[in-house]
Tab-separated table of C-alpha atoms and ligand atoms in Angstrom:
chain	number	residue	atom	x	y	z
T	1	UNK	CA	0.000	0.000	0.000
T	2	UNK	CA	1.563	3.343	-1.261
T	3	UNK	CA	1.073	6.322	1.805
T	4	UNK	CA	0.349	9.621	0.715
T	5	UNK	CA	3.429	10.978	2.624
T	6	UNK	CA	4.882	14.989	1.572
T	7	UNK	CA	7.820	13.012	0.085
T	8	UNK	CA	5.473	11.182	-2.105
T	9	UNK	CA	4.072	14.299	-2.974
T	10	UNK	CA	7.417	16.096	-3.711
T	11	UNK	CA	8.307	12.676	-5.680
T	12	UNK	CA	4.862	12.821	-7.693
T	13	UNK	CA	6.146	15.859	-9.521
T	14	UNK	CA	8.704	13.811	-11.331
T	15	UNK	CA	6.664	13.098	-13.852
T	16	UNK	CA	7.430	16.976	-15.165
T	17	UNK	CA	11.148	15.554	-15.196
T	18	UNK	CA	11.341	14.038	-18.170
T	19	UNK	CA	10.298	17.281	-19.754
T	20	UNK	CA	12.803	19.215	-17.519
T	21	UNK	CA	10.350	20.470	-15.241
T	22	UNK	CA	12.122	21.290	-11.816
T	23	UNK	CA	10.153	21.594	-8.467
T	24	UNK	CA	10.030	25.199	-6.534
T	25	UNK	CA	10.513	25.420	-2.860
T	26	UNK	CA	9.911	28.710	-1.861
T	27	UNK	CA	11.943	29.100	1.382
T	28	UNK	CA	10.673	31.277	3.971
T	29	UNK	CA	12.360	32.502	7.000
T	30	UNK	CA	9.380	33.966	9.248
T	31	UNK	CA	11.811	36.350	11.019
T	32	UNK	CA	12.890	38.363	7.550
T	33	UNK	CA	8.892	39.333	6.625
T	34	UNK	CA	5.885	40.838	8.379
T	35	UNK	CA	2.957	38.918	8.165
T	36	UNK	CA	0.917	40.011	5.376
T	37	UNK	CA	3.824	40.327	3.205
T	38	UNK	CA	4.963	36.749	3.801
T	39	UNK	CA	1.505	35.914	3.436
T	40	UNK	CA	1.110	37.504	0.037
T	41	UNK	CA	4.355	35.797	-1.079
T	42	UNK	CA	2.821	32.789	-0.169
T	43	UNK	CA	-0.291	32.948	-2.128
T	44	UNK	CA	1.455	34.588	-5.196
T	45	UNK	CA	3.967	31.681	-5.265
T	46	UNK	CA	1.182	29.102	-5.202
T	47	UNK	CA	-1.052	30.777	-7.983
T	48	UNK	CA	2.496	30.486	-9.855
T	49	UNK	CA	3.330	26.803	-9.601
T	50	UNK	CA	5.640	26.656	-6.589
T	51	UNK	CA	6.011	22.883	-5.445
T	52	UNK	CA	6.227	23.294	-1.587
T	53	UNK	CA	7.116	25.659	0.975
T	54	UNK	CA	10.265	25.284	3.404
T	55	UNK	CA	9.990	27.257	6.258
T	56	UNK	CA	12.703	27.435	8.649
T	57	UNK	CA	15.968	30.008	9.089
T	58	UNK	CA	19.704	29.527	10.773
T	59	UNK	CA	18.573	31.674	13.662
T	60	UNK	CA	15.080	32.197	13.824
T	61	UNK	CA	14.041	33.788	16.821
T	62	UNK	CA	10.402	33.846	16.237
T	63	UNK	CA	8.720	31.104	18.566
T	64	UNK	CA	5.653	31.350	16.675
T	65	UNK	CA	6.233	28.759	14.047
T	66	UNK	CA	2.929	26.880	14.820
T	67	UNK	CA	1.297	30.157	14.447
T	68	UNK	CA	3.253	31.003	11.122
T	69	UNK	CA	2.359	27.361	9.431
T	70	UNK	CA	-1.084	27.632	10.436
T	71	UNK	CA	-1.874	30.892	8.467
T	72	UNK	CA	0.383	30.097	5.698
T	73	UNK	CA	-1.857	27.319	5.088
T	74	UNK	CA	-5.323	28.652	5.252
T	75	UNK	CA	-4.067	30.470	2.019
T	76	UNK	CA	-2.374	28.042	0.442
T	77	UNK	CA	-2.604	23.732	-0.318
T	78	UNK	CA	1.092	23.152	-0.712
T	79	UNK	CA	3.019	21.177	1.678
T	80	UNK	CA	4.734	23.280	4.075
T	81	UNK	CA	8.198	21.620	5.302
T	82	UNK	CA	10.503	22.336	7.925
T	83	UNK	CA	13.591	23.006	7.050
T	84	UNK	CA	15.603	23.546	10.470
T	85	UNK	CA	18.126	25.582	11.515
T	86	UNK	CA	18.294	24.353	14.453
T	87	UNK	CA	16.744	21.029	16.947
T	88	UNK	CA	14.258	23.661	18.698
T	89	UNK	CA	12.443	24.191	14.953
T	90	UNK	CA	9.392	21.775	14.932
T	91	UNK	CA	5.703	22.036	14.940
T	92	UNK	CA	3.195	19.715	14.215
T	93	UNK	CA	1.384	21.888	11.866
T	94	UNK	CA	4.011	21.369	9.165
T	95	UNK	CA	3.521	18.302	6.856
T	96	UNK	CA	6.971	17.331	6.828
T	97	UNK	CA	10.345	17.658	8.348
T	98	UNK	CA	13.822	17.674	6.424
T	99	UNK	CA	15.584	15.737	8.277
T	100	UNK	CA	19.255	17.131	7.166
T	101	UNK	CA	22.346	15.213	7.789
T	102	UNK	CA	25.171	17.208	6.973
T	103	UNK	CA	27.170	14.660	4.976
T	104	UNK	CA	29.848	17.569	3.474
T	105	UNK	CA	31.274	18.051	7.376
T	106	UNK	CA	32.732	16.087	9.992
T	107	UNK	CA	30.952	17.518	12.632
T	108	UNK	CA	29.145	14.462	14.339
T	109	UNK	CA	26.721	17.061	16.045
T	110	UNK	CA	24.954	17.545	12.559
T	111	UNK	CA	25.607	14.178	11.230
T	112	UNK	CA	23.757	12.158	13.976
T	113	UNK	CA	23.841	14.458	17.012
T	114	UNK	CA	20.993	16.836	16.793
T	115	UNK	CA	19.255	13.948	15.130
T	116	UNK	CA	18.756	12.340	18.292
T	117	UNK	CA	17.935	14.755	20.490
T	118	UNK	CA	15.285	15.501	17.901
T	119	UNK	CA	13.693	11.920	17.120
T	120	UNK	CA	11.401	11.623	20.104
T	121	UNK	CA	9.857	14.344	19.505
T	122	UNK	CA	9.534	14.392	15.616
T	123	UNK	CA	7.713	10.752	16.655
T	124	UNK	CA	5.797	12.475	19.605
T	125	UNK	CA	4.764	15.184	16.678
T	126	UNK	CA	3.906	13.221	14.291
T	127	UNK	CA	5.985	15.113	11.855
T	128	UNK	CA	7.549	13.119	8.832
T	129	UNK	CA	10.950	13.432	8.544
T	130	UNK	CA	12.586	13.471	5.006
T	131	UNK	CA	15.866	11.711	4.966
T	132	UNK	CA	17.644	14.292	3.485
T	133	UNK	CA	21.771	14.848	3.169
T	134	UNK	CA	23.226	18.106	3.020
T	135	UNK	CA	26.098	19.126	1.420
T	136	UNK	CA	27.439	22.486	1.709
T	137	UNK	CA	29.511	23.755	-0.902
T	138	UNK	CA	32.084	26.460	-0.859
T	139	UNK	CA	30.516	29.754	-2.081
T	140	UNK	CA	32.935	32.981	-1.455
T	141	UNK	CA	32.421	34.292	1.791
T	142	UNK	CA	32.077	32.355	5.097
T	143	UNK	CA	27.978	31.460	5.471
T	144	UNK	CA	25.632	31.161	8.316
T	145	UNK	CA	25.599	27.300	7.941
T	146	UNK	CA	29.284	27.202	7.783
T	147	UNK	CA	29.989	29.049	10.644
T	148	UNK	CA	27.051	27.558	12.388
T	149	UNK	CA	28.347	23.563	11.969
T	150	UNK	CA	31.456	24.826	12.740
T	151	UNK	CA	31.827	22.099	9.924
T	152	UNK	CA	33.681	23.148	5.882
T	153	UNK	CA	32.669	23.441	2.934
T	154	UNK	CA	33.068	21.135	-0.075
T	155	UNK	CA	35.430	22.729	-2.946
T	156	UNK	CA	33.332	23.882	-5.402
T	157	UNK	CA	36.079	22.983	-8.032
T	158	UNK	CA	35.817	19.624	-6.827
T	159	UNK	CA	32.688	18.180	-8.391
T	160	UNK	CA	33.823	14.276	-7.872
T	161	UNK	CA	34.341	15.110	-4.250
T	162	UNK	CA	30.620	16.252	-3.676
T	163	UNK	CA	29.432	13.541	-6.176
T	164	UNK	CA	30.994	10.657	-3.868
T	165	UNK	CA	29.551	12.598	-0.987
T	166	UNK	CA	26.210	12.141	-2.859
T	167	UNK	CA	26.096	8.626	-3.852
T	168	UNK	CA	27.553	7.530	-0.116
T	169	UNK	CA	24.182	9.116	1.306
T	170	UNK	CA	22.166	7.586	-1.641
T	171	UNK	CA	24.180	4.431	-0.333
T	172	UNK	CA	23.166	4.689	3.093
T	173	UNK	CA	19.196	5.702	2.866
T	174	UNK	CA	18.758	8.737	2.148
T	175	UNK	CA	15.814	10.030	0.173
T	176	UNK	CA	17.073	13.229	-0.750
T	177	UNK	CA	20.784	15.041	-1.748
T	178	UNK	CA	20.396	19.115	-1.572
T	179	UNK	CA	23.459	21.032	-2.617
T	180	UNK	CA	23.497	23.979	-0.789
T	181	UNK	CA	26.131	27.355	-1.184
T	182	UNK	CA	24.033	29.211	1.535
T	183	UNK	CA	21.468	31.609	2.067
T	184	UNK	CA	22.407	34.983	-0.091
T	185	UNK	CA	25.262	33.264	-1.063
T	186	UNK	CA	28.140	35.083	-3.298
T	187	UNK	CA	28.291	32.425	-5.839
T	188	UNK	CA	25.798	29.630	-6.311
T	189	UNK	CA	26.680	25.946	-6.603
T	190	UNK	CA	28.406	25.486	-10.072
T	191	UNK	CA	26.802	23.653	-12.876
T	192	UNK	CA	29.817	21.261	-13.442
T	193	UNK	CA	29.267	20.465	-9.737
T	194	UNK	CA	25.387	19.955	-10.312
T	195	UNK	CA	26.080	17.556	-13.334
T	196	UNK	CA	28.232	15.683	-12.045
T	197	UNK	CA	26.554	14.583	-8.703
T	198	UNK	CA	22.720	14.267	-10.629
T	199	UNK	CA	24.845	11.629	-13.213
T	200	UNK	CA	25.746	9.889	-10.087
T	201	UNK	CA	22.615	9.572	-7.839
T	202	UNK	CA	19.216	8.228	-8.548
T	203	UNK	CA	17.333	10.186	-5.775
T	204	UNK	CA	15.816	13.644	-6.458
T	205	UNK	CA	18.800	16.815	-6.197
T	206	UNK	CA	17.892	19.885	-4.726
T	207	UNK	CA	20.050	22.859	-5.095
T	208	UNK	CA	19.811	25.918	-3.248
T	209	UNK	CA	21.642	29.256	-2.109
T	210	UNK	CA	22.407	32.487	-3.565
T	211	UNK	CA	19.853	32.019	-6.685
T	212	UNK	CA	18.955	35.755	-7.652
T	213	UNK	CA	18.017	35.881	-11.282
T	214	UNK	CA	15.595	33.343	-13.758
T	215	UNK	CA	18.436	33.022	-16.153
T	216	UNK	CA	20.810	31.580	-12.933
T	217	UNK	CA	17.588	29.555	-11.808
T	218	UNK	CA	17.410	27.946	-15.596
T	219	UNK	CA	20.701	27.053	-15.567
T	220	UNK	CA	20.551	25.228	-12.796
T	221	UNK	CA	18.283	23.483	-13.761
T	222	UNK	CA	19.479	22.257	-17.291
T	223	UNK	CA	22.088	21.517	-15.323
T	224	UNK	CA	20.353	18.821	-13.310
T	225	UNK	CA	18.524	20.414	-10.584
T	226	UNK	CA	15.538	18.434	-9.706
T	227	UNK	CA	14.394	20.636	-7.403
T	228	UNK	CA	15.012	24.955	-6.648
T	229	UNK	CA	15.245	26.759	-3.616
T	230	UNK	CA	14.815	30.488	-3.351
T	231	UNK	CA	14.713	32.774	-0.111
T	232	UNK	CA	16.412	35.571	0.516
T	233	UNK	CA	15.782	36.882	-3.369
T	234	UNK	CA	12.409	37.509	-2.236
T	235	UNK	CA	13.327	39.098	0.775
T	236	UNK	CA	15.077	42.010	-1.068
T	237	UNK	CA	12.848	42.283	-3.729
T	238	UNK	CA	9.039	42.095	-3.246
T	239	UNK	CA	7.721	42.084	-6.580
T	240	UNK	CA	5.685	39.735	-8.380
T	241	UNK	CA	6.630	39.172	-11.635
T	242	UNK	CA	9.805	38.572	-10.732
T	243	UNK	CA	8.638	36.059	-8.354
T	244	UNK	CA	6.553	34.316	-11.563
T	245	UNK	CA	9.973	34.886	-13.280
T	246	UNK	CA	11.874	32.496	-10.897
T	247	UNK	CA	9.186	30.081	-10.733
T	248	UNK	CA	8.714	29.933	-14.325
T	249	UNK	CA	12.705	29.868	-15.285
T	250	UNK	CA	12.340	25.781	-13.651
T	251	UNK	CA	10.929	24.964	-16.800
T	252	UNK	CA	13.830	24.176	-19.593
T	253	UNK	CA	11.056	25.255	-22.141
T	254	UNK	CA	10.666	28.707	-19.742
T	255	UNK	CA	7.128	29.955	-20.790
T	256	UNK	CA	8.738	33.127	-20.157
T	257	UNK	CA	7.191	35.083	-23.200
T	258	UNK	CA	3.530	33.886	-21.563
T	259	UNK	CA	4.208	35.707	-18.357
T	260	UNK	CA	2.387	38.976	-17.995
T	261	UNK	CA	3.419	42.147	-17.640
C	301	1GP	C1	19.397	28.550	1.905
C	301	1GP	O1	19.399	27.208	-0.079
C	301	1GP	C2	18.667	28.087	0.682
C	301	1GP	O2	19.501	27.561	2.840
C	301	1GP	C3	18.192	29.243	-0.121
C	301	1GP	O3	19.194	30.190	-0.295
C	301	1GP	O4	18.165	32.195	0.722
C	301	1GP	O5	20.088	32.411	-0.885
C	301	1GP	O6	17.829	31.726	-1.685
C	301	1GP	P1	18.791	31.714	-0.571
């Protein structure tokens, strides 16, 4: 019997794959908006064909998460994920929980630590967790993440180094790989990188950090990207064609010339 979990969800978009179709996660971090703006954002991004919303920040002070996930889904259907900073971010009015392993460091706090001290009450939650490994990759300056894991980067001239990084997490379980440079990032992950690791995995890629403009977005994409995360752009820049913009570029066709102004 197949459950309708959020990965399944997430996974049910592949069928857009074949035709290039990359999923959207619009990543929200409730402490950079006010709540009608976030709320807008949220709605806009839906009308536009986002796949999911992450919610989730490397500080967050805001202890209104429940609160947040609540209203961000009496406006909108998608799945709303966790994606956590840190143990303390978890509410059972998400759908799902990334459950990041941080696969790129040697810091056994993120590759099992926090884990632990967060099963129980994941379980107690009833939250699903989404097996996910996380691989940082070196993008300019020092990021939150970095400094955070107290953990380094992968080389972002070394493709085969985060591709065997990749394929060892497909190896042991996990469901997802994201490749992550870091919110507001200087330089995004590479496309050589991108390529190489989605030749070597079979699970979904997600690929994430300093994305600013549709033509980056589409690259990324033809690149391998299965899946697209964007934050802080949309923290800088409230506007909503360039949020259909983003959205749109997933598509390796990019219906770009049907967007209007
Ligand atoms: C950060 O990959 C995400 O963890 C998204 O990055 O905020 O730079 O879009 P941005």
């Amino acid at each position: 019997m197949s459950v309708q979990t959020t990965l399944n969800k997430l996974l049910a978009s592949f069928p857009a794959f074949p035709e290039k179709r990359a999923g959207f996660l619009l990543l929200i971090d409730p402490d950079k908006y006010d709540e009608p703006t976030l709320l807008k954002l949220v709605e806009d991004a839906t009308a536009f064909g986002a796949t999911a919303i992450l919610i989730g920040g490397s500080t967050m002070i805001s202890n209104r998460l429940d609160e947040y996930i609540r209203h961000i889904k009496s406006v909108s259907p998608l799945p709303v994920i966790i994606f956590p900073g840190s143990v303390v971010q978890v509410s059972r009015e998400a759908d799902a929980i990334l459950y990041l392993s941080l696969v790129s460091g040697r810091n056994p706090e993120y590759l099992i630590g926090h884990h632990v001290i967060a099963a129980p009450l994941i379980q107690q939650l009833e939250l699903e967790p989404i097996s996910t490994a996380y691989l940082l990759i070196e993008s300019g300056r020092k990021t939150a993440v970095e400094f955070m894991s107290n953990s380094s980067p992968i080389p972002r001239h070394k493709p085969e180094i985060a591709a065997a990084h990749a394929l060892a997490a497909e190896y042991l379980g996990m469901k997802l790989v994201y490749l992550e440079a870091g919110s507001g990032a200087d330089y995004s992950v590479p496309e050589e990188m991108i390529s190489m690791v989605s030749k070597t995995i079979s699970v979904p890629l997600i690929v994430g950090g300093g994305l600013r403009t549709p033509d980056e977005v589409n690259r990324k994409v033809i690149a391998g990207a299965n899946f697209i995360v964007v934050g802080n752009a949309f923290e800088h820049r409230h506007d909503k064609i360039y949020l259909q913009e983003m959205i749109a570029a997933t598509s390796l066709s990019r219906k770009i010339e049907q967007v209007s102004r």
